Amino acid sequence: MVDPVEIHPFSWEDLENFTHLANAVKGLKNSLRAHDVPSTGAWLSQPGLDPLKNCMVARNRYGLIGYVLVTPETLIQRAVLEGGVNPQHQYRDVRSQLLTWGVAKAQDLGATVAHMASSEEDHNTRLFLQSHHFSHVRHYWQMRCETRTIPDPDYPNDVRIRSFEAGDDTALAEVQNAAFGGQWGFCPNTPEEVGYRVRMGSASPED
């Protein structure tokens, strides 16, 4: 007998269980990259994300088993979806309901396209997305630098390097947008978003 499942909007009371669920769905459970509750709360509190409206969770008698989070990028009329179902509770119909809600929510937010990432090794997710009319559009490499020491670069004489300071939010947003503008999938950052992220969680403006 299949346990009944309830699908409802995310609540901040769900934060701890949501953190464990997100780690499981992303394959981060018990790893050094796993998120803790404070970092998940900071991530969900980013300007414009609004998880109370843009996140739906699925629950059975054991607790949260699935979620979908819609990140609106209204400036480029796109929405980015993420989520899934805990590998220990693979309800395909629940996964479909969450994805269907996410796509509809993206449309309500004015998006003309919705993107959702999957790893190259996750064939089941790729087939699942294809069965829901998603198609492969882009391939990304996930890279990591393990160098412990970074040599000092040879800067031009007229270039001065300093740490980020209070009041630099707008300047940093402008530099990022100028550097990455026109790249596929890039949505311009606002000063509010940049200011929040450089101070989010364990981040330090000095870094």
C-alpha positions as a LaTeX table, in Angstrom:
\begin{tabular}{lrrr}
\hline
Residue & $x$ (\AA) & $y$ (\AA) & $z$ (\AA) \\
\hline
Met1 & 0.00 & 0.00 & 0.00 \\
Val2 & 1.37 & 3.39 & $-1.02$ \\
Asp3 & 1.50 & 6.03 & 1.71 \\
Pro4 & $-0.74$ & 9.03 & 0.97 \\
Val5 & 1.15 & 12.14 & $-0.06$ \\
Glu6 & 0.17 & 15.76 & 0.55 \\
Ile7 & 1.55 & 18.55 & $-1.64$ \\
His8 & 1.51 & 22.03 & $-0.14$ \\
Pro9 & 3.45 & 25.34 & $-0.19$ \\
Phe10 & 6.76 & 25.58 & 1.63 \\
Ser11 & 6.65 & 27.02 & 5.16 \\
Trp12 & 9.56 & 28.32 & 7.20 \\
Glu13 & 8.59 & 25.71 & 9.78 \\
Asp14 & 9.75 & 23.15 & 7.19 \\
Leu15 & 13.27 & 24.62 & 6.97 \\
Glu16 & 15.18 & 21.92 & 8.89 \\
Asn17 & 13.42 & 19.05 & 7.13 \\
Phe18 & 13.69 & 20.89 & 3.82 \\
Thr19 & 17.46 & 21.16 & 4.31 \\
His20 & 17.78 & 17.40 & 4.79 \\
Leu21 & 15.53 & 16.78 & 1.78 \\
Ala22 & 17.45 & 19.14 & $-0.52$ \\
Asn23 & 20.74 & 17.49 & 0.45 \\
Ala24 & 19.29 & 14.06 & $-0.32$ \\
Val25 & 17.81 & 15.13 & $-3.66$ \\
Lys26 & 21.09 & 16.79 & $-4.72$ \\
Gly27 & 23.18 & 13.80 & $-3.62$ \\
Leu28 & 24.98 & 15.87 & $-0.95$ \\
Lys29 & 23.85 & 13.96 & 2.12 \\
Asn30 & 26.75 & 13.17 & 4.50 \\
Ser31 & 29.21 & 14.94 & 2.20 \\
Leu32 & 31.44 & 17.95 & 2.84 \\
Arg33 & 29.25 & 19.94 & 0.45 \\
Ala34 & 26.02 & 19.29 & 2.35 \\
His35 & 24.14 & 22.42 & 3.40 \\
Asp36 & 23.27 & 23.16 & 7.01 \\
Val37 & 20.04 & 24.79 & 8.17 \\
Pro38 & 21.38 & 28.37 & 8.44 \\
Ser39 & 22.93 & 28.30 & 4.95 \\
Thr40 & 19.73 & 26.88 & 3.46 \\
Gly41 & 17.71 & 29.60 & 5.18 \\
Ala42 & 20.06 & 32.27 & 3.82 \\
Trp43 & 19.86 & 30.78 & 0.33 \\
Leu44 & 16.04 & 30.73 & 0.38 \\
Ser45 & 15.96 & 34.32 & 1.67 \\
Gln46 & 17.68 & 35.77 & $-1.40$ \\
Pro47 & 15.94 & 38.81 & $-2.91$ \\
Gly48 & 13.26 & 37.83 & $-5.40$ \\
Leu49 & 13.18 & 34.13 & $-4.52$ \\
Asp50 & 10.14 & 34.17 & $-2.19$ \\
Pro51 & 9.91 & 30.44 & $-1.31$ \\
Leu52 & 6.54 & 30.88 & 0.41 \\
Lys53 & 5.07 & 31.53 & $-3.05$ \\
Asn54 & 7.56 & 29.82 & $-5.36$ \\
Cys55 & 8.27 & 26.52 & $-3.61$ \\
Met56 & 6.03 & 23.49 & $-3.25$ \\
Val57 & 6.82 & 20.47 & $-1.07$ \\
Ala58 & 5.47 & 16.93 & $-0.87$ \\
Arg59 & 4.97 & 15.14 & 2.44 \\
Asn60 & 4.00 & 11.65 & 3.55 \\
Arg61 & 3.83 & 10.17 & 7.06 \\
Tyr62 & 7.62 & 10.07 & 7.24 \\
Gly63 & 8.04 & 13.78 & 6.50 \\
Leu64 & 9.07 & 15.79 & 3.44 \\
Ile65 & 9.86 & 13.61 & 0.45 \\
Gly66 & 10.00 & 16.03 & $-2.49$ \\
Tyr67 & 10.04 & 19.64 & $-3.58$ \\
Val68 & 10.21 & 22.00 & $-6.51$ \\
Leu69 & 11.57 & 25.53 & $-6.27$ \\
Val70 & 11.02 & 28.11 & $-9.00$ \\
Thr71 & 13.57 & 30.91 & $-9.31$ \\
Pro72 & 12.17 & 33.72 & $-11.49$ \\
Glu73 & 14.49 & 35.64 & $-13.80$ \\
Thr74 & 12.01 & 38.16 & $-15.09$ \\
Leu75 & 14.57 & 40.33 & $-16.90$ \\
Ile76 & 15.20 & 37.53 & $-19.41$ \\
Gln77 & 11.71 & 35.97 & $-19.14$ \\
Arg78 & 13.12 & 32.73 & $-17.77$ \\
Ala79 & 12.56 & 30.61 & $-14.68$ \\
Val80 & 14.97 & 28.04 & $-13.27$ \\
Leu81 & 13.42 & 24.99 & $-11.63$ \\
Glu82 & 15.11 & 22.70 & $-9.17$ \\
Gly83 & 14.01 & 19.87 & $-6.94$ \\
Gly84 & 13.00 & 16.25 & $-7.05$ \\
Val85 & 11.98 & 13.41 & $-4.78$ \\
Asn86 & 14.10 & 11.79 & $-2.08$ \\
Pro87 & 15.72 & 8.67 & $-3.63$ \\
Gln88 & 14.30 & 6.63 & $-0.74$ \\
His89 & 10.75 & 7.63 & $-1.72$ \\
Gln90 & 10.61 & 7.61 & $-5.50$ \\
Tyr91 & 7.00 & 8.40 & $-6.29$ \\
Arg92 & 6.97 & 9.14 & $-10.02$ \\
Asp93 & 3.45 & 10.61 & $-9.89$ \\
Val94 & 4.47 & 12.97 & $-7.07$ \\
Arg95 & 7.54 & 14.02 & $-9.04$ \\
Ser96 & 5.30 & 14.71 & $-12.03$ \\
Gln97 & 2.87 & 16.78 & $-9.96$ \\
Leu98 & 5.70 & 18.88 & $-8.55$ \\
Leu99 & 7.22 & 19.48 & $-11.99$ \\
Thr100 & 3.84 & 20.32 & $-13.51$ \\
Trp101 & 3.22 & 22.85 & $-10.74$ \\
Gly102 & 6.69 & 24.33 & $-11.27$ \\
Val103 & 6.15 & 24.83 & $-14.99$ \\
Ala104 & 2.75 & 26.42 & $-14.41$ \\
Lys105 & 4.24 & 28.69 & $-11.74$ \\
Ala106 & 7.00 & 29.76 & $-14.13$ \\
Gln107 & 4.36 & 30.75 & $-16.66$ \\
Asp108 & 2.44 & 32.70 & $-14.01$ \\
Leu109 & 5.65 & 34.60 & $-13.24$ \\
Gly110 & 5.94 & 35.66 & $-16.87$ \\
Ala111 & 8.59 & 33.19 & $-17.99$ \\
Thr112 & 8.55 & 32.06 & $-21.61$ \\
Val113 & 11.04 & 29.29 & $-20.92$ \\
Ala114 & 11.79 & 27.06 & $-17.92$ \\
His115 & 15.16 & 25.38 & $-17.40$ \\
Met116 & 16.03 & 22.53 & $-15.06$ \\
Ala117 & 19.47 & 21.00 & $-14.64$ \\
Ser118 & 20.40 & 17.34 & $-14.28$ \\
Ser119 & 23.73 & 15.58 & $-14.09$ \\
Glu120 & 24.96 & 13.68 & $-17.11$ \\
Glu121 & 25.04 & 10.46 & $-15.08$ \\
Asp122 & 21.45 & 10.80 & $-13.88$ \\
His123 & 19.77 & 9.01 & $-16.78$ \\
Asn124 & 16.50 & 8.52 & $-14.91$ \\
Thr125 & 16.05 & 12.27 & $-14.36$ \\
Arg126 & 16.96 & 13.05 & $-17.96$ \\
Leu127 & 14.40 & 10.55 & $-19.23$ \\
Phe128 & 11.83 & 11.88 & $-16.78$ \\
Leu129 & 12.33 & 15.46 & $-17.99$ \\
Gln130 & 12.15 & 14.36 & $-21.63$ \\
Ser131 & 8.86 & 12.62 & $-20.90$ \\
His132 & 7.56 & 15.99 & $-19.68$ \\
His133 & 8.53 & 17.81 & $-22.89$ \\
Phe134 & 11.91 & 19.13 & $-21.72$ \\
Ser135 & 14.80 & 18.92 & $-24.17$ \\
His136 & 18.57 & 19.19 & $-23.78$ \\
Val137 & 19.77 & 22.70 & $-24.60$ \\
Arg138 & 23.09 & 23.20 & $-22.82$ \\
His139 & 25.98 & 21.24 & $-21.32$ \\
Tyr140 & 27.96 & 22.59 & $-18.37$ \\
Trp141 & 31.20 & 21.45 & $-16.79$ \\
Gln142 & 31.39 & 21.51 & $-13.03$ \\
Met143 & 34.99 & 22.42 & $-12.22$ \\
Arg144 & 36.94 & 22.60 & $-8.99$ \\
Cys145 & 40.31 & 24.14 & $-8.16$ \\
Glu146 & 42.32 & 22.29 & $-5.53$ \\
Thr147 & 45.32 & 24.62 & $-5.58$ \\
Arg148 & 46.13 & 25.69 & $-2.04$ \\
Thr149 & 48.29 & 28.67 & $-2.97$ \\
Ile150 & 47.57 & 31.13 & $-5.75$ \\
Pro151 & 50.50 & 33.14 & $-7.11$ \\
Asp152 & 50.18 & 36.90 & $-7.14$ \\
Pro153 & 49.25 & 38.05 & $-10.65$ \\
Asp154 & 51.27 & 40.68 & $-12.43$ \\
Tyr155 & 48.88 & 43.62 & $-12.44$ \\
Pro156 & 49.33 & 46.65 & $-14.74$ \\
Asn157 & 50.72 & 49.72 & $-12.98$ \\
Asp158 & 47.42 & 51.60 & $-13.22$ \\
Val159 & 45.39 & 48.80 & $-11.57$ \\
Arg160 & 44.77 & 48.74 & $-7.84$ \\
Ile161 & 43.32 & 45.73 & $-6.02$ \\
Arg162 & 41.33 & 46.04 & $-2.79$ \\
Ser163 & 38.63 & 44.19 & $-0.89$ \\
Phe164 & 34.95 & 44.80 & $-1.44$ \\
Glu165 & 33.70 & 47.66 & 0.71 \\
Ala166 & 30.35 & 49.02 & 1.86 \\
Gly167 & 28.75 & 50.92 & $-0.99$ \\
Asp168 & 30.33 & 48.77 & $-3.73$ \\
Asp169 & 27.11 & 46.82 & $-4.43$ \\
Thr170 & 26.14 & 48.84 & $-7.50$ \\
Ala171 & 29.67 & 48.92 & $-8.92$ \\
Leu172 & 30.09 & 45.15 & $-8.53$ \\
Ala173 & 26.69 & 44.50 & $-10.14$ \\
Glu174 & 27.68 & 46.69 & $-13.08$ \\
Val175 & 31.02 & 44.90 & $-13.50$ \\
Gln176 & 29.41 & 41.46 & $-13.35$ \\
Asn177 & 26.71 & 42.42 & $-15.83$ \\
Ala178 & 29.27 & 43.91 & $-18.21$ \\
Ala179 & 31.51 & 40.84 & $-17.96$ \\
Phe180 & 28.81 & 38.21 & $-18.42$ \\
Gly181 & 26.16 & 40.13 & $-20.35$ \\
Gly182 & 25.21 & 38.36 & $-23.56$ \\
Gln183 & 26.29 & 34.94 & $-22.28$ \\
Trp184 & 23.72 & 32.19 & $-22.63$ \\
Gly185 & 21.40 & 32.01 & $-19.63$ \\
Phe186 & 22.86 & 34.98 & $-17.79$ \\
Cys187 & 20.35 & 37.19 & $-16.01$ \\
Pro188 & 21.63 & 40.65 & $-15.00$ \\
Asn189 & 22.18 & 41.07 & $-11.28$ \\
Thr190 & 20.72 & 43.92 & $-9.29$ \\
Pro191 & 22.72 & 45.75 & $-6.61$ \\
Glu192 & 20.33 & 44.34 & $-4.01$ \\
Glu193 & 21.03 & 40.76 & $-5.13$ \\
Val194 & 24.78 & 41.29 & $-5.24$ \\
Gly195 & 24.84 & 43.00 & $-1.86$ \\
Tyr196 & 22.92 & 40.14 & $-0.28$ \\
Arg197 & 25.05 & 37.38 & $-1.78$ \\
Val198 & 28.42 & 38.82 & $-0.78$ \\
Arg199 & 27.18 & 38.88 & 2.81 \\
Met200 & 25.19 & 35.64 & 2.73 \\
Gly201 & 25.94 & 32.93 & 5.27 \\
Ser202 & 29.65 & 32.35 & 5.70 \\
Ala203 & 30.54 & 34.69 & 2.83 \\
Ser204 & 32.70 & 37.68 & 3.64 \\
Pro205 & 32.84 & 40.89 & 1.59 \\
Glu206 & 36.62 & 40.89 & 2.19 \\
Asp207 & 36.84 & 37.67 & 0.14 \\
\hline
\end{tabular}
